[in-house]
Short mmCIF file of C-alpha atoms in Angstrom, two decimals:
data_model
loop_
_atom_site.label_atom_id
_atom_site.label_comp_id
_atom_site.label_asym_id
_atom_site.label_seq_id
_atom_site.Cartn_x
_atom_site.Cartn_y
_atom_site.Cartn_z
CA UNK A 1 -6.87 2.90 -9.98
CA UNK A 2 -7.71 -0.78 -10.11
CA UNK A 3 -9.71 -2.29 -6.90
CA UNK A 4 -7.61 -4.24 -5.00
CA UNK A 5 -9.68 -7.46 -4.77
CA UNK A 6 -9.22 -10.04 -2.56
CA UNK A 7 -9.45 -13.83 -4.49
CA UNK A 8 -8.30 -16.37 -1.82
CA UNK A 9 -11.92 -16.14 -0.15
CA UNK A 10 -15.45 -15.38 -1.67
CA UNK A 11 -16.98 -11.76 -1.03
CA UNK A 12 -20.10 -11.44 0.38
CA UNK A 13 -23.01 -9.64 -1.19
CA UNK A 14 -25.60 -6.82 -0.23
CA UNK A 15 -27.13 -6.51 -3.17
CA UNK A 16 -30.02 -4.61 -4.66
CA UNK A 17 -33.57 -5.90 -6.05
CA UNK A 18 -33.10 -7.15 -9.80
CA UNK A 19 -36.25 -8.17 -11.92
CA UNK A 20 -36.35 -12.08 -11.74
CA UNK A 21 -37.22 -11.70 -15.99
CA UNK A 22 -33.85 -10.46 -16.36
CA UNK A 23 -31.52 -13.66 -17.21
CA UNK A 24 -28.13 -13.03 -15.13
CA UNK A 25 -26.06 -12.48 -17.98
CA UNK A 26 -27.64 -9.29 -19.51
CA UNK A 27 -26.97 -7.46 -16.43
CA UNK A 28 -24.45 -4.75 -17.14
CA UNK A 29 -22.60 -4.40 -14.57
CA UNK A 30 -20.07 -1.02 -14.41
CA UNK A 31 -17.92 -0.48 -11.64
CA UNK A 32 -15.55 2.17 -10.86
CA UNK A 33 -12.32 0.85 -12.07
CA UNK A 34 -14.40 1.08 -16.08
CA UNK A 35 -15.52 4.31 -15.89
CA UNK A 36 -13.06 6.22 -14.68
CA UNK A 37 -10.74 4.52 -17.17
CA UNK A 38 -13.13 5.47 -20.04
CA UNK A 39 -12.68 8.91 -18.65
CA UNK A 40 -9.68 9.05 -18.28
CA UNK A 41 -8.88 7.42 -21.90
CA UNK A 42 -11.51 5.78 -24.35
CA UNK A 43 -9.64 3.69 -26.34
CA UNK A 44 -7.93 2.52 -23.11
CA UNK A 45 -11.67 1.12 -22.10
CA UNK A 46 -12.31 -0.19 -24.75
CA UNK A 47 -9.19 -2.60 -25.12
CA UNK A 48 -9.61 -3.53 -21.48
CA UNK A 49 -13.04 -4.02 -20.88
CA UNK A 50 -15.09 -4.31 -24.06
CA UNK A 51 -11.94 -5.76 -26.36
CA UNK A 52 -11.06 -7.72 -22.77
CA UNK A 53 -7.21 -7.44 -23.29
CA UNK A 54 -5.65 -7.79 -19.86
CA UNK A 55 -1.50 -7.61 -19.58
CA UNK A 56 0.02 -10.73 -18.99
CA UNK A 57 2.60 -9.03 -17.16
CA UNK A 58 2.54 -9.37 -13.13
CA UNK A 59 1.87 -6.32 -11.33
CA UNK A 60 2.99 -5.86 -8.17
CA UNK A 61 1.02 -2.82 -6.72
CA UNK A 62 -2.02 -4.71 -7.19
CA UNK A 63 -0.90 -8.02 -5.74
CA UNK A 64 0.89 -6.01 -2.39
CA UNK A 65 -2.34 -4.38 -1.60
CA UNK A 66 -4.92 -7.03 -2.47
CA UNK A 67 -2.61 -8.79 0.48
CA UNK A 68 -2.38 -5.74 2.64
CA UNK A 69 -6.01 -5.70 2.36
CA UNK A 70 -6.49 -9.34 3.06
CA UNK A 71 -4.81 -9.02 6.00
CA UNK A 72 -6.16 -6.19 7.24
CA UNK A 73 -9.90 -7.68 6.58
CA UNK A 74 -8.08 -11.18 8.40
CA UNK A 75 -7.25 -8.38 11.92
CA UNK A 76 -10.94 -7.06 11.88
CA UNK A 77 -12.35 -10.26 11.26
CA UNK A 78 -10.34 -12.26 14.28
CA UNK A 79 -11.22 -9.43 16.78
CA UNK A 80 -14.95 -9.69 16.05
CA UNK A 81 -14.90 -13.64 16.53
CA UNK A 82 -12.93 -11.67 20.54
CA UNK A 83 -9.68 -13.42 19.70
CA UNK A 84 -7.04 -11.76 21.79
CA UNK A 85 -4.67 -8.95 20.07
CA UNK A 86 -1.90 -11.44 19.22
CA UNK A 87 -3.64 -13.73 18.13
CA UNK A 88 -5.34 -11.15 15.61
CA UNK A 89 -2.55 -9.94 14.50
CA UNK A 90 -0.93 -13.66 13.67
CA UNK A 91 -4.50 -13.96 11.42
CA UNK A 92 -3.34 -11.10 9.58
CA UNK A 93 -0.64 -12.26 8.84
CA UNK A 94 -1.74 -15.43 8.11
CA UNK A 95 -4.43 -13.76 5.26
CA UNK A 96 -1.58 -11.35 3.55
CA UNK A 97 0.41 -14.87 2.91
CA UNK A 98 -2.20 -16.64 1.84
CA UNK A 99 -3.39 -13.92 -0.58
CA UNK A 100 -0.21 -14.21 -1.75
CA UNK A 101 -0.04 -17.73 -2.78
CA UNK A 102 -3.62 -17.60 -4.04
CA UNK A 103 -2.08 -14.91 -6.69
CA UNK A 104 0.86 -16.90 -7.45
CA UNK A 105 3.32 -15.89 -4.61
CA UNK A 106 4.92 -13.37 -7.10
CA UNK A 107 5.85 -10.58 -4.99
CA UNK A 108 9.39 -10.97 -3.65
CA UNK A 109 10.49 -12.49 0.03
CA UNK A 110 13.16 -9.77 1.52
CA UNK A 111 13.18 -6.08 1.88
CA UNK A 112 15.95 -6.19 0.29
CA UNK A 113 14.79 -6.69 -3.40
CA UNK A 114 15.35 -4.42 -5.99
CA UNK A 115 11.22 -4.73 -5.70
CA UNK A 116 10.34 -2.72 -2.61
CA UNK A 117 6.72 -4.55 -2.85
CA UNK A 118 8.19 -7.69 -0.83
CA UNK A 119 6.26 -9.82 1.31
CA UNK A 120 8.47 -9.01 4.17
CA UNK A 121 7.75 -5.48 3.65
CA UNK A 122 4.00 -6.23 3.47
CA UNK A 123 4.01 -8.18 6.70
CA UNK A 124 5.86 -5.68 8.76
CA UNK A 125 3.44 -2.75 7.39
CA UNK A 126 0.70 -4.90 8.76
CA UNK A 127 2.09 -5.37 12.20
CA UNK A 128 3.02 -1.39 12.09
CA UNK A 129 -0.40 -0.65 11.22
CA UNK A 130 -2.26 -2.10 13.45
CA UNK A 131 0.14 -0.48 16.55
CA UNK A 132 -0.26 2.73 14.86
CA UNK A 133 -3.79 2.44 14.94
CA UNK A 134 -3.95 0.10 18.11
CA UNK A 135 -5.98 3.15 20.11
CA UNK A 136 -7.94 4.08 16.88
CA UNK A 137 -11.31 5.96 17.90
CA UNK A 138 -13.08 3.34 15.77
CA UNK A 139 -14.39 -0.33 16.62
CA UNK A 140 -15.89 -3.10 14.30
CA UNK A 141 -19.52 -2.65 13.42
CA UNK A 142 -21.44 -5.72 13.06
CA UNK A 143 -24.75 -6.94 11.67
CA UNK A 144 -27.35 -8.86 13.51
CA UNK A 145 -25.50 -12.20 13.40
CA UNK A 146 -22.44 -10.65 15.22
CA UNK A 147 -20.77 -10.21 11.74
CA UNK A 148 -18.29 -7.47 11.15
CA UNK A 149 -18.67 -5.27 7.69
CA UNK A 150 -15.36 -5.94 6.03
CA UNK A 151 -14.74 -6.65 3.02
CA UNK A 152 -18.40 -6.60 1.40
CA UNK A 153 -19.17 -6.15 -1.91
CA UNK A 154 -22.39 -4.28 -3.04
CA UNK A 155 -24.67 -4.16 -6.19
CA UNK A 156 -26.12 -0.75 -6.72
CA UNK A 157 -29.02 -0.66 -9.23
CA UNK A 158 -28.07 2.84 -11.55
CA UNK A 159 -30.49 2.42 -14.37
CA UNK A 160 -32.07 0.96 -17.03
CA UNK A 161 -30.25 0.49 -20.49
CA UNK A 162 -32.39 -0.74 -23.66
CA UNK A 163 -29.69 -3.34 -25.32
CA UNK A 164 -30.86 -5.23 -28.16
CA UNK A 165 -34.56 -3.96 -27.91
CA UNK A 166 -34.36 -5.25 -24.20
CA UNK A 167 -34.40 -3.39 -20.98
CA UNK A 168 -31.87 -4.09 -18.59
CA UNK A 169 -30.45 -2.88 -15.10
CA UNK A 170 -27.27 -1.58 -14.91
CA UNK A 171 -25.79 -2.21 -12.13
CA UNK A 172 -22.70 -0.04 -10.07
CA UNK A 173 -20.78 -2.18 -8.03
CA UNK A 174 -18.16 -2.07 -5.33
CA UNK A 175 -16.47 -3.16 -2.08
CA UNK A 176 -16.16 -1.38 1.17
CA UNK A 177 -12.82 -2.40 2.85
CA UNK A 178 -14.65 -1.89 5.95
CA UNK A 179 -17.89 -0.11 8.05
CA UNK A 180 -16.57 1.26 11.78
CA UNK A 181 -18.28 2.90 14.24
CA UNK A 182 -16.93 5.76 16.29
CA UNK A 183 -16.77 5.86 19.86
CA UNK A 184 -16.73 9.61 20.06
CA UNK A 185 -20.20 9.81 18.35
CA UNK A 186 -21.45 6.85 17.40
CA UNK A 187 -21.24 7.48 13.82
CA UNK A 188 -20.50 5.20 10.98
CA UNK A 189 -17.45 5.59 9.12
CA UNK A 190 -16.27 3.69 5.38
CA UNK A 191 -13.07 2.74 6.08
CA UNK A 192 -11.02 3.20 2.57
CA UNK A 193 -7.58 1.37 2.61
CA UNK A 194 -5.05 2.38 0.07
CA UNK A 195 -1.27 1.40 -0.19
CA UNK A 196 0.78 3.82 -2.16
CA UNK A 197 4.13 4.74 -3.35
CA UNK A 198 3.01 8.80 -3.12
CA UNK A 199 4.45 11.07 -0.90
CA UNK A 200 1.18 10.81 2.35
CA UNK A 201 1.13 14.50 2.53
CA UNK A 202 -0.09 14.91 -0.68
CA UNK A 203 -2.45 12.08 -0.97
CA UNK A 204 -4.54 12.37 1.75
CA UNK A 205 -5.87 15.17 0.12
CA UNK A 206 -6.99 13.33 -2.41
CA UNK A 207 -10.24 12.72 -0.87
CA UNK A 208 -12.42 15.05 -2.38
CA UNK A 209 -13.64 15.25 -5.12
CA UNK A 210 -13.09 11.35 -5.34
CA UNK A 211 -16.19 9.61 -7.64
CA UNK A 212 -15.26 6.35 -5.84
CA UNK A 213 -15.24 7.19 -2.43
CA UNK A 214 -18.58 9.08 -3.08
CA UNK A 215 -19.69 6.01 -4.15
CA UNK A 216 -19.31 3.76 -1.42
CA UNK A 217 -21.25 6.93 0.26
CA UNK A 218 -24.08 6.53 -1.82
CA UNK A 219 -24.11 2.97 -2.00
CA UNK A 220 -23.50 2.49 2.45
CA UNK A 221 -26.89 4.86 2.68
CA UNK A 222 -28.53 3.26 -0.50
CA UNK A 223 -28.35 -0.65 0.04
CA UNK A 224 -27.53 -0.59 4.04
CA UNK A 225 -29.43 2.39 5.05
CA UNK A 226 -27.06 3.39 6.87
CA UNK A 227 -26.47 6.42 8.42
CA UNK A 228 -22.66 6.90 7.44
CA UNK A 229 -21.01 10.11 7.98
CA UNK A 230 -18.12 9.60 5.53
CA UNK A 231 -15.57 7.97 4.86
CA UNK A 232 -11.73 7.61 6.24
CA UNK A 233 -9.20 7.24 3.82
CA UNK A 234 -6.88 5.48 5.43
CA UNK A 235 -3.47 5.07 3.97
CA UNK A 236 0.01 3.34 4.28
CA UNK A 237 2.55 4.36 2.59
CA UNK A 238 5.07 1.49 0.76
CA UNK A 239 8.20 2.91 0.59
CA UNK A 240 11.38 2.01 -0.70
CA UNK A 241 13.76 2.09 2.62
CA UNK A 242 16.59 -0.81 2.84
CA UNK A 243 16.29 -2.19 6.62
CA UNK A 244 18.34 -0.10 8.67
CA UNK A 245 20.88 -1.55 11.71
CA UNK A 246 22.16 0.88 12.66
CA UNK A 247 19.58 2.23 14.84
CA UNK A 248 17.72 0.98 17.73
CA UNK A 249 13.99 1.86 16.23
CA UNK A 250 12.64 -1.40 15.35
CA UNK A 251 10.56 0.10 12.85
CA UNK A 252 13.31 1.30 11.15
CA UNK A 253 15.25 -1.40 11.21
CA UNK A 254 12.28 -3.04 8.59
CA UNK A 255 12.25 -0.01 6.34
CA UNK A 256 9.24 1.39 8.16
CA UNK A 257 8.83 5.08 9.91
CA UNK A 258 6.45 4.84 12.19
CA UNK A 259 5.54 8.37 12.30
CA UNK A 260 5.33 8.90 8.79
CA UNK A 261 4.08 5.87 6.98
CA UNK A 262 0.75 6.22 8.01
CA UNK A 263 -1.99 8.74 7.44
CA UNK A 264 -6.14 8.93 8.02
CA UNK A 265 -8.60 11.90 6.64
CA UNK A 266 -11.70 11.78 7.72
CA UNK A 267 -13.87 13.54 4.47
CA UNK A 268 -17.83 14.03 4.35
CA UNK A 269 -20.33 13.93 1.72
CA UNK A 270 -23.56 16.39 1.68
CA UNK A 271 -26.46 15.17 -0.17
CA UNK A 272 -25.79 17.72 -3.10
CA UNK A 273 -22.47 15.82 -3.32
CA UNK A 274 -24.19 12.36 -3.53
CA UNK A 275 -26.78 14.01 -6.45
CA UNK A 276 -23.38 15.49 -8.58
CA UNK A 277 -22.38 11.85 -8.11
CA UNK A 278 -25.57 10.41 -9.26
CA UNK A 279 -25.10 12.34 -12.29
CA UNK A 280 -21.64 12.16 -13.08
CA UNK A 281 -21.61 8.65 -12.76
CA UNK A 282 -24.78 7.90 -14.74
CA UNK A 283 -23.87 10.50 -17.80
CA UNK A 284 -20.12 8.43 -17.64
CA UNK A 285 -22.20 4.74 -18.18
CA UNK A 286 -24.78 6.40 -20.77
CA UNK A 287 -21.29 7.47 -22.67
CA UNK A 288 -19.60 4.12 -22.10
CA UNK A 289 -22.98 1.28 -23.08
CA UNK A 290 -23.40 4.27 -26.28
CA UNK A 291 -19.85 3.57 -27.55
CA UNK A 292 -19.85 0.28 -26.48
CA UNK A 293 -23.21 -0.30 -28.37
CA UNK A 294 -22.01 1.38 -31.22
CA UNK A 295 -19.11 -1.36 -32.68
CA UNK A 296 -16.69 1.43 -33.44
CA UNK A 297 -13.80 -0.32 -33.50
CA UNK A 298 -11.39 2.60 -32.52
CA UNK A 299 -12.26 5.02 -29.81
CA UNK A 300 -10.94 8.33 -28.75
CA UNK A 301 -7.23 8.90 -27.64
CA UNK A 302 -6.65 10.85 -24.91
CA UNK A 303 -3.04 11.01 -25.81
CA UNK A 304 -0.30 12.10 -24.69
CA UNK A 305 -1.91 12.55 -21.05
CA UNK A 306 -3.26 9.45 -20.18
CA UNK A 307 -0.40 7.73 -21.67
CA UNK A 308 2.19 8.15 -18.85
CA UNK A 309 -0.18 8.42 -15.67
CA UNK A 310 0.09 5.83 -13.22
CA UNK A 311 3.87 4.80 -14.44
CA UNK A 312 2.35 4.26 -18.07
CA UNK A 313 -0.13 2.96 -19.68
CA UNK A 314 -0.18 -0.90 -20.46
CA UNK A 315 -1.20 -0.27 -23.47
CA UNK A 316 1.14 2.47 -24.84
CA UNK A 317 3.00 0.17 -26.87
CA UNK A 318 0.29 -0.80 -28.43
CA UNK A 319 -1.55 2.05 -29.78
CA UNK A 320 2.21 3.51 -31.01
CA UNK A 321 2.09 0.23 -33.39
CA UNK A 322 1.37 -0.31 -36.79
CA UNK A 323 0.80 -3.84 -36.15
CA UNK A 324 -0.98 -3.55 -32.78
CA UNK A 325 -2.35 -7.36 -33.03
CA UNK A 326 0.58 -8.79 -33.08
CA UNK A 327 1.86 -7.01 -29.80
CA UNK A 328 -2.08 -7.60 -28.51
CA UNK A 329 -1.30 -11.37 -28.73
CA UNK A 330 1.89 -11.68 -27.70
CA UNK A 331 1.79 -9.41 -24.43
CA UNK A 332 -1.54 -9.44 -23.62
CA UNK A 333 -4.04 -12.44 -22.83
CA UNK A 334 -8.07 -12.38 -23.24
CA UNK A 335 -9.78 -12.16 -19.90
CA UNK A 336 -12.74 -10.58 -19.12
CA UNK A 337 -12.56 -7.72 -16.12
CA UNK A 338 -15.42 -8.96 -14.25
CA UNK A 339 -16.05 -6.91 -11.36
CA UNK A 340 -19.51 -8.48 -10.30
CA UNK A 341 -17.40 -12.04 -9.82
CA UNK A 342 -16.92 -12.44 -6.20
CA UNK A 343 -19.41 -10.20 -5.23
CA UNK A 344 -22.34 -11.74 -7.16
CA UNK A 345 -21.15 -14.99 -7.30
CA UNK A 346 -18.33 -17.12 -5.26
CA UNK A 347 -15.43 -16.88 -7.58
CA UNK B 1 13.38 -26.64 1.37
CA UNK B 2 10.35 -25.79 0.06
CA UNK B 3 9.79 -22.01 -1.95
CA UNK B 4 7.27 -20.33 0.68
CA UNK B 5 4.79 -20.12 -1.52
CA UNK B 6 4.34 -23.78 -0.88
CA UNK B 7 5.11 -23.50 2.82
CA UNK B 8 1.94 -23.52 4.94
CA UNK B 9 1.15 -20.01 6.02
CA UNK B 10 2.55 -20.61 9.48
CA UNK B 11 5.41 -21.84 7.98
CA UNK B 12 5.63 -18.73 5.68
CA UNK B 13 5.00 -16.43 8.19
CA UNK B 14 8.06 -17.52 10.88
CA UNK B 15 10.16 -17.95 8.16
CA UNK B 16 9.68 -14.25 6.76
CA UNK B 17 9.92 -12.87 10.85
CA UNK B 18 13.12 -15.03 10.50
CA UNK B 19 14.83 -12.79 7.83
CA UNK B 20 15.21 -10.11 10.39
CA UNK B 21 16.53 -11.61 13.45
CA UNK B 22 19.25 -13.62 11.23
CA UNK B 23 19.98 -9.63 9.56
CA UNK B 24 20.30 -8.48 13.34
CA UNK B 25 22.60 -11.31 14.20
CA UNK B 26 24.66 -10.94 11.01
CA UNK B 27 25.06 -6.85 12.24
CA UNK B 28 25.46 -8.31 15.78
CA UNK B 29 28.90 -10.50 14.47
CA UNK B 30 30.21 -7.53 12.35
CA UNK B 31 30.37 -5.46 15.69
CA UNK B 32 31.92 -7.94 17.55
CA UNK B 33 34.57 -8.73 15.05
CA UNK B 34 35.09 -4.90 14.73
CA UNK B 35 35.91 -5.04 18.62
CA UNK B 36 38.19 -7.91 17.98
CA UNK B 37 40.31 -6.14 15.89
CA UNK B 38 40.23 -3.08 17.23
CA UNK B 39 41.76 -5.30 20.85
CA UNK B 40 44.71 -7.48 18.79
CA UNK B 41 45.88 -3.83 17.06
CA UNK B 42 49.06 -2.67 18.98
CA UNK B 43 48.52 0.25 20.71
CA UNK B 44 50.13 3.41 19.29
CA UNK B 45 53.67 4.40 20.32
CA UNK B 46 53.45 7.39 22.57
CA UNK B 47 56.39 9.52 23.00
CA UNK B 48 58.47 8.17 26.23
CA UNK B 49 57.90 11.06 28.70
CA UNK B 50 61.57 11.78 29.80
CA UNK B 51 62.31 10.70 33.06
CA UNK B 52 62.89 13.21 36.28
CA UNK B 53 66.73 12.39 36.48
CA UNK B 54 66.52 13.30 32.17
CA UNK B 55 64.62 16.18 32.79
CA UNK B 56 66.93 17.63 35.62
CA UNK B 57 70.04 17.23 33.46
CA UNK B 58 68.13 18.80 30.30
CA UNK B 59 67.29 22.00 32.52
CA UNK B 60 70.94 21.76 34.04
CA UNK B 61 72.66 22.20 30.29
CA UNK B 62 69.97 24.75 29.38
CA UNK B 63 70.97 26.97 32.13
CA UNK B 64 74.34 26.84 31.35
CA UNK B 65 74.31 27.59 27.98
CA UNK B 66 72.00 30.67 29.03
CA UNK B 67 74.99 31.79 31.37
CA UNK B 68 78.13 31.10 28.93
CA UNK B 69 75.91 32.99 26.18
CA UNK B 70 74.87 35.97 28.81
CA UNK B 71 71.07 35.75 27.93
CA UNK B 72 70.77 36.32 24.06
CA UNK B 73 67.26 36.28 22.56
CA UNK B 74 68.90 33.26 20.51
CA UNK B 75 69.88 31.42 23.73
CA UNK B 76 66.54 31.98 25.21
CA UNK B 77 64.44 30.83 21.93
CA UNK B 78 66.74 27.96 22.06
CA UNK B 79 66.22 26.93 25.38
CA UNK B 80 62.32 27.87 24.81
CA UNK B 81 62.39 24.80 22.24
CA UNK B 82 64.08 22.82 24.75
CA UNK B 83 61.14 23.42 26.84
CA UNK B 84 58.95 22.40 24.76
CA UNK B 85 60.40 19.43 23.22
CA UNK B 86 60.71 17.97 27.07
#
């Protein structure tokens, strides 16, 4: 659910017009990660990102695809500067394990931990990838300066709130993973990475609805001006094979099927879509800044549903306590979820 | 030597690639010390094939137990079994 952001190198920014009167911190700044957790769970939101609780325990999904994504962004990047194909691929490489020691190198080494999010696995996926894909229809689009569009953020103005008698822009940000172009028709493409430990047959149908990759929709035609036909959701899948000798398939023989473990669906937005969007997204913030506004110290449960999704929720324990603080200071640390930082500013 | 997370990224990286050629090479010496094994084991004892001269004398004592007898259906499963025992 989280965005798998990249910290061992700043973010650019495209960002949208803000008033010059507005000081920098009053912005409100909402990005998908918030509000689909608010919808998802209220009280969830609230500890997270107005209460600022954030686990103190590691999480490995996030780490193992911040790096895949680092090292994908590290290929695209070294074929736009026209580095050869090995030498690409050696950047990529390169960027996962460096992503990885900029968040602490916690991730195991071998495929062969308990922990099937290893850093072997991670650089193996990357090499598989990029053969899978190494006739892909798509090639780097680039700005003016020669510059590829990976890895940007963006700062989408959504409206205006009245805080504290003042009005302020709220602002939607985001990152595309990547802009292509396609050689069949010249259209642009949002490239969408996303590891996961789902079956790929299911998720790839998981592309519409989808609020965030309507977003990046939106945002690509909004801030850019670009005419993007949609977006691929392009995913690997991190599975939990041992390494396997006794065949001749290379692939194999580093837990990875070749075949299998990697999917793309191409998915389109109309401009009716982009409007529900619009909408959806805006009602979700006016709902969020209300409550938020509002100092109500507890909000709504959506219990028991949103307490077991995604493996369960980190704050479970919590909200089953009748001394919640104490577990809120022991296990958890105060951190603000910033999701402007990096994209508005070098973090 | 150093955890790779201090390693330099080259470092790192050949040290990771490393993992599998030393996994290959341990499966490599496993099959080769299968072979090994399997060439020091004895080979299994066969049953001696019976020489000609054997075999002549076997059919010779056969017959003439078939002709003292006159031909019984016990003579001739017996000498069947012979048969197949040679």
């Amino acid at each position: 659910m989280s965005q798998q952001i990249i910290i061992s190198r700043p973010l650019p920014l495209i960002q949208e017009f803000v008033p010059e009167d507005v000081p920098p911190d009053e912005i409100i700044y909402v990005d998908n990660t918030i509000l689909s957790t608010f919808k998802t769970c209220e009280e969830k939101a609230r500890l997270a990102y107005t209460e600022d609780w954030q686990t103190l325990k590691t999480a490995p999904a996030l780490d193992f695809g911040g790096c895949f994504h680092a090292g994908i962004q590290g290929f695209y990047d070294a074929i736009a500067d026209g580095k050869d194909r090995e030498h690409c691929i050696v950047e990529a490489e390169h960027a996962f394990i460096k992503e990885w020691q900029a968040r602490g190198g916690n991730l195991p080494t071998s495929l062969e931990d308990d922990e099937k999010r290893s850093v072997e696995r991670g650089l193996w996926m990357l090499k598989a990838y990029i053969a899978k894909w190494k006739n892909e229809v798509y090639v780097n689009h680039t700005d003016n300066g020669g510059r590829p569009y990976t890895e940007l953020g963006f700062s989408l103005y959504l409206m205006d709130w009245v805080r504290k008698g003042r009005r302020v822009p709220v602002m939607f940000v985001g990152r595309w993973d990547r802009i292509m172009r396609s050689r069949y028709d010249g259209k642009l493409w949002v490239f969408e990475v996303k590891t996961t430990s789902s079956g790929l047959t299911y998720f790839v149908l998981q592309v519409k609805p989808n609020h965030q990759i309507t977003g990046y929709v939106y945002a690509a035609r909004e801030i850019l001006g670009l005419d993007v036909a949609g977006v691929v959701w392009d995913c690997a899948f991190v599975s939990s094979r041992k390494p396997n000798l006794k065949t001749n398939d290379h692939w194999l023989q580093v837990g990875i099927d070749f075949e299998k473990d990697f999917a793309r669906q191409e998915t389109r937005r109309t401009f009716q879509d982009l409007e529900e969007w619009l909408f959806d997204v805006r009602k979700a913030t006016r709902d969020y800044l209300t409550l938020q506004d509002s100092g109500e110290p507890r909000w709504h449960r959506n219990a028991p549903t949103a307490c077991h999704m995604y493996g369960g929720c980190q704050f479970r324990d919590v909200c089953a306590s009748n001394n919640p603080s104490t577990i809120l200071s022991s296990e958890f640390k105060k951190e603000k979820w910033k999701p402007w930082m990096g994209i508005t500013e070098d973090a | 030597m150093k955890p790779l997370s201090e390693m330099s990224t080259e470092e790192a990286r050949l040290e990771i690639l490393r993992l599998r050629e030393r996994r290959l090479q341990a499966r490599q010496a496993e099959i080769d010390a299968e072979k090994v094994v399997k060439e020091k084991k004895p080979p299994s004892e066969k049953k001696k094939r019976p020489s000609d001269g054997e075999m002549d004398s076997e059919l010779g004592s056969l017959l003439d137990s078939l002709l003292t007898d006159g031909g019984t259906n016990e003579s001739l499963d017996r000498m069947l079994k012979n048969l197949e025992n040679l």
